[in-house]
mmCIF file of C-alpha atoms in Angstrom:
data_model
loop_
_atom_site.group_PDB
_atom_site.id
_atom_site.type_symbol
_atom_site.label_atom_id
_atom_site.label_comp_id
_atom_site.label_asym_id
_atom_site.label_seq_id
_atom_site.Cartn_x
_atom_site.Cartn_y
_atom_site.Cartn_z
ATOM 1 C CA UNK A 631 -65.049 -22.767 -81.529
ATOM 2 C CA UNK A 632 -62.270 -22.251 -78.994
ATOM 3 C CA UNK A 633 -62.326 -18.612 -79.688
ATOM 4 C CA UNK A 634 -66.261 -18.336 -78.675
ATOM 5 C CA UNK A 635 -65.607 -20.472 -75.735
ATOM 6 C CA UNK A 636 -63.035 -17.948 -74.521
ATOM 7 C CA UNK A 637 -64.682 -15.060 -75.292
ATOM 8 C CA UNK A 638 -68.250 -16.058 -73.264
ATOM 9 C CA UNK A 639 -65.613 -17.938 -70.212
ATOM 10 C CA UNK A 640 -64.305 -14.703 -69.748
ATOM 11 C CA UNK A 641 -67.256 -13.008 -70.429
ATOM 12 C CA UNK A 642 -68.232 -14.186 -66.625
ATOM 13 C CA UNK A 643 -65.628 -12.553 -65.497
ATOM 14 C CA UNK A 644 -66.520 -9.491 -66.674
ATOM 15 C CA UNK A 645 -70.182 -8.820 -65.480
ATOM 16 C CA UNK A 646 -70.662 -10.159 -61.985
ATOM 17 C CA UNK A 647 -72.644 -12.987 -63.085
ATOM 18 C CA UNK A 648 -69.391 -15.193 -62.528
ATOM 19 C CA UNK A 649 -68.234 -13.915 -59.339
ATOM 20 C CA UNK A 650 -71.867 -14.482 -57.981
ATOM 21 C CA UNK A 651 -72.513 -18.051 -59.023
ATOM 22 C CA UNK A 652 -68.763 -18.953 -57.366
ATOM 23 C CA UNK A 653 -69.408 -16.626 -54.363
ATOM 24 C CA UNK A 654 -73.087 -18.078 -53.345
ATOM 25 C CA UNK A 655 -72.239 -21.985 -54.474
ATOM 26 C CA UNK A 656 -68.872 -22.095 -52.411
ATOM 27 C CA UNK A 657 -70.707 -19.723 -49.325
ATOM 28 C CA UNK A 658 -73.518 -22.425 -49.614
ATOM 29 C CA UNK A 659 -71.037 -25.030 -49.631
ATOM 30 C CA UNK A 660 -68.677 -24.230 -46.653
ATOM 31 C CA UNK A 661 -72.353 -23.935 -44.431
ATOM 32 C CA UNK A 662 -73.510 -26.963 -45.936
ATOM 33 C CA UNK A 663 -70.709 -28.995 -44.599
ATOM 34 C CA UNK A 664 -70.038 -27.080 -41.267
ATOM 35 C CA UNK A 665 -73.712 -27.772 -40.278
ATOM 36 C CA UNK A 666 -73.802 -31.407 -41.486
ATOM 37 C CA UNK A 667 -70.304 -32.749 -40.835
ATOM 38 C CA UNK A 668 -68.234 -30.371 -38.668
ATOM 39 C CA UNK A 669 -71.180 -29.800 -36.267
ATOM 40 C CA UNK A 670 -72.431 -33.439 -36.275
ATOM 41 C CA UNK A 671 -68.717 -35.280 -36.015
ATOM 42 C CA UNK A 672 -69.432 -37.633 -39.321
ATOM 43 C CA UNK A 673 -67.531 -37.945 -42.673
ATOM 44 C CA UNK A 674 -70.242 -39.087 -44.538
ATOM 45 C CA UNK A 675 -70.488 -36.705 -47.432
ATOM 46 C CA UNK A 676 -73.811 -37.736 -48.923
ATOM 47 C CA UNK A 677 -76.213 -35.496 -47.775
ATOM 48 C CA UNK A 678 -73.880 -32.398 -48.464
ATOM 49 C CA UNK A 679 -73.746 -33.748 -52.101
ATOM 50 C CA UNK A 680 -77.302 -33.959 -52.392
ATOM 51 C CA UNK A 681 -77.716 -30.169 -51.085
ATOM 52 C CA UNK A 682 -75.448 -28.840 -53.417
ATOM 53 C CA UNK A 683 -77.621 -30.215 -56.190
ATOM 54 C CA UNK A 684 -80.262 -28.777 -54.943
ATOM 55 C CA UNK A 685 -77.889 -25.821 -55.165
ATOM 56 C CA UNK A 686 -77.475 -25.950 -58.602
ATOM 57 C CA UNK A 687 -81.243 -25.898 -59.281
ATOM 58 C CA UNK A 688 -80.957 -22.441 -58.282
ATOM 59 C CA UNK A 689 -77.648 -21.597 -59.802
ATOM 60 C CA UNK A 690 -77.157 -23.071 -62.820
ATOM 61 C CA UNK A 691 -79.644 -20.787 -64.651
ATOM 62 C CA UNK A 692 -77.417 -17.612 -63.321
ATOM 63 C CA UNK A 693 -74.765 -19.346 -65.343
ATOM 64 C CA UNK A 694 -77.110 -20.151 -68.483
ATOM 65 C CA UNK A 695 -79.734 -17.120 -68.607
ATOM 66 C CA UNK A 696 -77.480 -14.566 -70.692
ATOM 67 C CA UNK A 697 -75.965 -17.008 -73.123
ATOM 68 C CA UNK A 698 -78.198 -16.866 -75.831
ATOM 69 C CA UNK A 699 -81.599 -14.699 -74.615
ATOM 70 C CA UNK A 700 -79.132 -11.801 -74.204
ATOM 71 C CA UNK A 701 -77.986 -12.245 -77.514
ATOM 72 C CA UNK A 702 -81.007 -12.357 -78.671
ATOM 73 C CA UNK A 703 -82.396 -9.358 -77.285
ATOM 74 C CA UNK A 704 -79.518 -7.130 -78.475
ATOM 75 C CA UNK A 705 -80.088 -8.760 -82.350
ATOM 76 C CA UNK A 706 -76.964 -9.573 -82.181
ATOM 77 C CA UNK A 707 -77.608 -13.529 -82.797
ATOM 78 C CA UNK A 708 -77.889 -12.320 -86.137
ATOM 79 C CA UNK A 709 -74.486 -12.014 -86.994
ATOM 80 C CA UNK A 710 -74.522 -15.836 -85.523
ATOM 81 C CA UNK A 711 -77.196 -16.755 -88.117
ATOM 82 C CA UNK A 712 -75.452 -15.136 -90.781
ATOM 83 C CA UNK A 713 -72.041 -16.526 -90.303
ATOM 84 C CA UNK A 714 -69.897 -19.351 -91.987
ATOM 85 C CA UNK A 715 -69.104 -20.453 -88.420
ATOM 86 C CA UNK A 716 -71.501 -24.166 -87.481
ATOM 87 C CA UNK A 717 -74.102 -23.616 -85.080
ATOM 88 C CA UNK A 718 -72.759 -26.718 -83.182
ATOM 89 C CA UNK A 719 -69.298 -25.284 -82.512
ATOM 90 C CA UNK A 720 -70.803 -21.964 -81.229
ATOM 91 C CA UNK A 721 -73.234 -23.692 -79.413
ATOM 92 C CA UNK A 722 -70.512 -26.306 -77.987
ATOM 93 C CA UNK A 723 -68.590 -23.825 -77.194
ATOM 94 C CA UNK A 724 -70.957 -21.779 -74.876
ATOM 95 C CA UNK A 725 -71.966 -24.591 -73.299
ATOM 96 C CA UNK A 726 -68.360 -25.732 -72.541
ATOM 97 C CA UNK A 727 -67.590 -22.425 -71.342
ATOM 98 C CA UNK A 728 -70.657 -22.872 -68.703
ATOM 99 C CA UNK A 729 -69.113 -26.372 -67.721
ATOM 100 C CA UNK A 730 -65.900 -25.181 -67.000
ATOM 101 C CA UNK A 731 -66.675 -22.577 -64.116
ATOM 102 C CA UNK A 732 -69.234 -25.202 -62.718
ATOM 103 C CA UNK A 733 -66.685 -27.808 -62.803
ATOM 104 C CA UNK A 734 -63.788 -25.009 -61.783
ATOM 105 C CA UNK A 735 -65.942 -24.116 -59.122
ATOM 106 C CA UNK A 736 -66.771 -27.507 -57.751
ATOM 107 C CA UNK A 737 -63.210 -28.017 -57.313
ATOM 108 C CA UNK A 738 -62.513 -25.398 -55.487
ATOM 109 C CA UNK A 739 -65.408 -26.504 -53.064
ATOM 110 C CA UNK A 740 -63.082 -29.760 -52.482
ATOM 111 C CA UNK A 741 -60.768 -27.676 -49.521
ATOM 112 C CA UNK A 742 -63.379 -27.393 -47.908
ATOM 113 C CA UNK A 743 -62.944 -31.253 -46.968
ATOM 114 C CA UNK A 744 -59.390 -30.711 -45.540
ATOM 115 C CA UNK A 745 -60.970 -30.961 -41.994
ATOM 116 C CA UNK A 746 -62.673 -34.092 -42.932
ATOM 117 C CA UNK A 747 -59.381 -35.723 -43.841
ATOM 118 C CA UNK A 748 -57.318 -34.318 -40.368
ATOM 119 C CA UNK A 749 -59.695 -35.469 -38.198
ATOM 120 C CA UNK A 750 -61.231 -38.470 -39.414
ATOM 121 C CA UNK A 751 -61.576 -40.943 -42.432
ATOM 122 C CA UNK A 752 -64.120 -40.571 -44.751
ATOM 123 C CA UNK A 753 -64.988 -43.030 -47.776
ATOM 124 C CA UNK A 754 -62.879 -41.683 -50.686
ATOM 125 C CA UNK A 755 -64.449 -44.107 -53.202
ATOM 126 C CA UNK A 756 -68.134 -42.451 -52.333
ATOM 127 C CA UNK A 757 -66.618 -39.033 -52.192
ATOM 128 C CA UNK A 758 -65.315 -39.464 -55.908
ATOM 129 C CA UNK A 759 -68.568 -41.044 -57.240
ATOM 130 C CA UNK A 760 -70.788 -38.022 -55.556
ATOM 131 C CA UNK A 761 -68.201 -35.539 -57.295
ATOM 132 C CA UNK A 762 -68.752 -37.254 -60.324
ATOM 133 C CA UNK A 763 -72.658 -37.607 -60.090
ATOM 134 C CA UNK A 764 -72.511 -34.021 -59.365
ATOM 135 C CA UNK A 765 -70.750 -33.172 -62.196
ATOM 136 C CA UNK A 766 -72.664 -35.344 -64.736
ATOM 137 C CA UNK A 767 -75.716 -33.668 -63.041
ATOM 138 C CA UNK A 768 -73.994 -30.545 -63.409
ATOM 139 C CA UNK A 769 -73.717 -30.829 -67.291
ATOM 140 C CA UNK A 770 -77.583 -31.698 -67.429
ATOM 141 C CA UNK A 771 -78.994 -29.184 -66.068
ATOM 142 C CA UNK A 772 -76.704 -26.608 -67.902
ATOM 143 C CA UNK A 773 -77.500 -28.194 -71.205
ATOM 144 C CA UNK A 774 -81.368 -27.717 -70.315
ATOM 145 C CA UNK A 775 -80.724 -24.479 -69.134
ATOM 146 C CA UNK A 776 -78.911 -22.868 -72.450
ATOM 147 C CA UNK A 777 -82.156 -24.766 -74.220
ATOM 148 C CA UNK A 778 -84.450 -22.541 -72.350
ATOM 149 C CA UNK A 779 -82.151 -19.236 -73.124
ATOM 150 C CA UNK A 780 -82.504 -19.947 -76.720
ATOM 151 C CA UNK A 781 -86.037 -19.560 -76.714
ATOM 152 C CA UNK A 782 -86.349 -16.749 -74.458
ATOM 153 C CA UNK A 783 -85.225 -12.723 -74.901
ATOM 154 C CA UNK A 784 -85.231 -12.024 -71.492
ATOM 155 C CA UNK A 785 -82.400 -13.019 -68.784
ATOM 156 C CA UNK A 786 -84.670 -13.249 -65.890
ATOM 157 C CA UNK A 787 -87.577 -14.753 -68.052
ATOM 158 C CA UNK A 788 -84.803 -17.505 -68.839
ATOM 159 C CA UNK A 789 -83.424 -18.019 -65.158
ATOM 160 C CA UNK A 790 -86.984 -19.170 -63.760
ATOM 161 C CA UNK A 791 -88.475 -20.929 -66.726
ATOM 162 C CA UNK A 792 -85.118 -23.067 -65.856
ATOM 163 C CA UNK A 793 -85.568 -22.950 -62.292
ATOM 164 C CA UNK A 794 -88.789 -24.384 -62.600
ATOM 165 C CA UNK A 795 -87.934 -26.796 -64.986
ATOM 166 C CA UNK A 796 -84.728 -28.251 -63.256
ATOM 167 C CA UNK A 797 -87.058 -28.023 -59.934
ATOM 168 C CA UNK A 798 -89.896 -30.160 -61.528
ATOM 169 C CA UNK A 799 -87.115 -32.641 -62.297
ATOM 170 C CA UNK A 800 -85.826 -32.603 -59.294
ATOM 171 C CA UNK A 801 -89.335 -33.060 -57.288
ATOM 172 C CA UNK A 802 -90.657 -35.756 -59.707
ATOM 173 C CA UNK A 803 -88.040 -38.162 -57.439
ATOM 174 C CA UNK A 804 -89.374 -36.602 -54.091
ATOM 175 C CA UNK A 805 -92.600 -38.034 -54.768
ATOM 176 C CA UNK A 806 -92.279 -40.911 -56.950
ATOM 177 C CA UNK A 807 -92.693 -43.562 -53.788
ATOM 178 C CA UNK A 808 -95.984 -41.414 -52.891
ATOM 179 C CA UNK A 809 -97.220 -42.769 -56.440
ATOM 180 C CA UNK A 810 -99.655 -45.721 -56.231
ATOM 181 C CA UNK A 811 -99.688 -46.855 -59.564
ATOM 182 C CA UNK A 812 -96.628 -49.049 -60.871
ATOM 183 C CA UNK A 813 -96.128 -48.265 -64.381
ATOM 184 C CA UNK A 814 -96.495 -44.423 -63.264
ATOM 185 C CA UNK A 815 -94.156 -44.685 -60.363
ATOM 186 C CA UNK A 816 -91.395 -46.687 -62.625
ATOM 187 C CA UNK A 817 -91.574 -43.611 -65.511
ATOM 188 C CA UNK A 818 -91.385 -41.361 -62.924
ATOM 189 C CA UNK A 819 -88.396 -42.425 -61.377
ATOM 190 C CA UNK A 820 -86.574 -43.099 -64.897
ATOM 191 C CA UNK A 821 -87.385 -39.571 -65.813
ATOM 192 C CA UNK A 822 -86.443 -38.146 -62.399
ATOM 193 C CA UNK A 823 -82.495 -36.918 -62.196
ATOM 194 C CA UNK A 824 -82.421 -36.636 -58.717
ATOM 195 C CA UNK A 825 -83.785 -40.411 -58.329
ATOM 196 C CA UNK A 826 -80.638 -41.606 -60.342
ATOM 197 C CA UNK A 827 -78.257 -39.197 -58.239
ATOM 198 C CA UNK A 828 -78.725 -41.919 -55.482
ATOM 199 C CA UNK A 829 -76.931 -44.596 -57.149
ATOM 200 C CA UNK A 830 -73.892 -42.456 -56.752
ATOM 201 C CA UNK A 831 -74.380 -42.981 -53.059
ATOM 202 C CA UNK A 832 -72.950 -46.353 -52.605
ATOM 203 C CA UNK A 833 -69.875 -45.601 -53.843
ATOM 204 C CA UNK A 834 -69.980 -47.615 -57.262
ATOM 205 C CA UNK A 835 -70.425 -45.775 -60.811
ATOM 206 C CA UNK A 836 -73.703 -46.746 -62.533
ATOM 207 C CA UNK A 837 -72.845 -46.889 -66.022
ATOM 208 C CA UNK A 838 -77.330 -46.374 -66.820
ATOM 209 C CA UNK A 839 -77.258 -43.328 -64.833
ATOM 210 C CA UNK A 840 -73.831 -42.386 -66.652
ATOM 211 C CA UNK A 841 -75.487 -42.778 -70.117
ATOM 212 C CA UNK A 842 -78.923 -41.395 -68.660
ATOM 213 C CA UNK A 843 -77.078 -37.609 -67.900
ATOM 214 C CA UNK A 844 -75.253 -38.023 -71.132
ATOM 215 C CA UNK A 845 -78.378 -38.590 -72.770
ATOM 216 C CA UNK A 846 -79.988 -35.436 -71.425
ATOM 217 C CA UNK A 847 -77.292 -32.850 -71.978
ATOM 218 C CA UNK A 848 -77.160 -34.217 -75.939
ATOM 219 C CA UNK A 849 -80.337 -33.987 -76.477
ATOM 220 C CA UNK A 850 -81.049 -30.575 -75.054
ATOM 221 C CA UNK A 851 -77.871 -29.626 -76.845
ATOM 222 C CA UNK A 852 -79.184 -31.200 -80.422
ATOM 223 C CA UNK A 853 -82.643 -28.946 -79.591
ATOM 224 C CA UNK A 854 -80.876 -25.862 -78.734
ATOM 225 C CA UNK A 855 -79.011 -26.677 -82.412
ATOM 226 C CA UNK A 856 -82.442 -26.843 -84.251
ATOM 227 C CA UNK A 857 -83.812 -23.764 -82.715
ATOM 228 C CA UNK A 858 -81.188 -21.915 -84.511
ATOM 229 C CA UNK A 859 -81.166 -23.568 -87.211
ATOM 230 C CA UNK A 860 -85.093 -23.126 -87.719
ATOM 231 C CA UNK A 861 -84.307 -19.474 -87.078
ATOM 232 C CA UNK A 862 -81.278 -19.220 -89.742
ATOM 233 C CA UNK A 863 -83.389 -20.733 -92.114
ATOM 234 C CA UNK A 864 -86.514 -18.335 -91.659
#
């Protein structure tokens, strides 16, 4: 497992595909928070949390597109298929290996707070459950993202089937108050993972919306699983 996780972690490193999901994400960033802190005078870091999600609906499915479809254009999932080696380490290990520059990369996006800190105070309690929101957020959307390169061959195919997919979940909160009927409206905004990102926003850790993203990135990890495993077995 490790060995597969270092292999495709360092595999971003080799194309570009790394260097342009850390290059547009921390770009996006720094503009983010210039425009709505540093211009406007506040420290109140909500709104630049919720645009970098809206980031990552975009940029996740850089970081997920080639992890399996390219594999499986070049035939050479086979020798994944064939092997001793358990389709849940392999696919574990990929989507660790996806995690890690997100979360490596989020990090880094954290200096670009130091002006925040030397010129005013700003809520370090909300900062840390936004960061963590993000993150759990972060590890959804990936998870759904290496789903849809499993069933696709082609990179690009993958990115925007995932785009659309992470953007449909993302709008479903957007208009969930525009619905007029109650039982709708109430699925809607349990389905929606932006809708849950609020509760982040107060500063407090909601152990649902914990469990919810949890939820998500195992089961689209368990699917991604049994569409190899209906593959090995044909």
């Amino acid at each position: 497992m490790f060995a597969v996780y270092k292999k495709e972690l360092k595999g971003y490193f080799i194309s570009p595909v790394g260097y342009v999901f850390m290059a547009v994400f921390l770009l996006a960033s720094a503009l983010i928070l210039s425009y709505m802190n540093l211009s406007a005078a506040t420290t109140e870091m909500t709104s630049f949390y919720f645009s970098q999600v809206l980031l990552l609906v975009v940029l996740v499915p850089i970081l997920t597109m080639r992890l399996l479809s390219e594999e499986r254009k070049s035939k050479t999932d086979q020798i994944l298929l064939t092997s001793p080696v358990s389709l849940h380490s392999v696919i574990i290990a990929k989507y660790l290996s996806a995690f890690t520059l997100f979360a490596g990369t989020l990090c880094l996006s954290f200096f670009f707070h130091i002006p925040l800190y030397l010129h005013g105070t700003p809520n370090v309690a909300k900062i840390f459950s936004l960061t963590l929101g993000t993150l759990l957020i972060g590890s959804a959307f990936i998870a759904i993202g290496l789903f849809v390169s499993a069933l696709t061959e082609n990179q690009l195919s993958s990115a925007i089937i995932s785009i659309a997919t992470l953007l449909g979940l993302v709008v479903l909160g957007l208009v969930s108050s525009s619905i007029s009927n109650d039982f709708v409206r109430t699925v809607v905004k349990w389905i929606s993972v932006f809708d849950r990102f609020n509760s982040f926003s107060n500063g407090m850790l909601d152990f649902g919306s914990l469990i919810y993203y949890f939820s998500i990135a195992i089961v689209f990890l368990f699917l991604t699983v049994r569409v190899y495993e209906k593959r090995r077995w044909e």
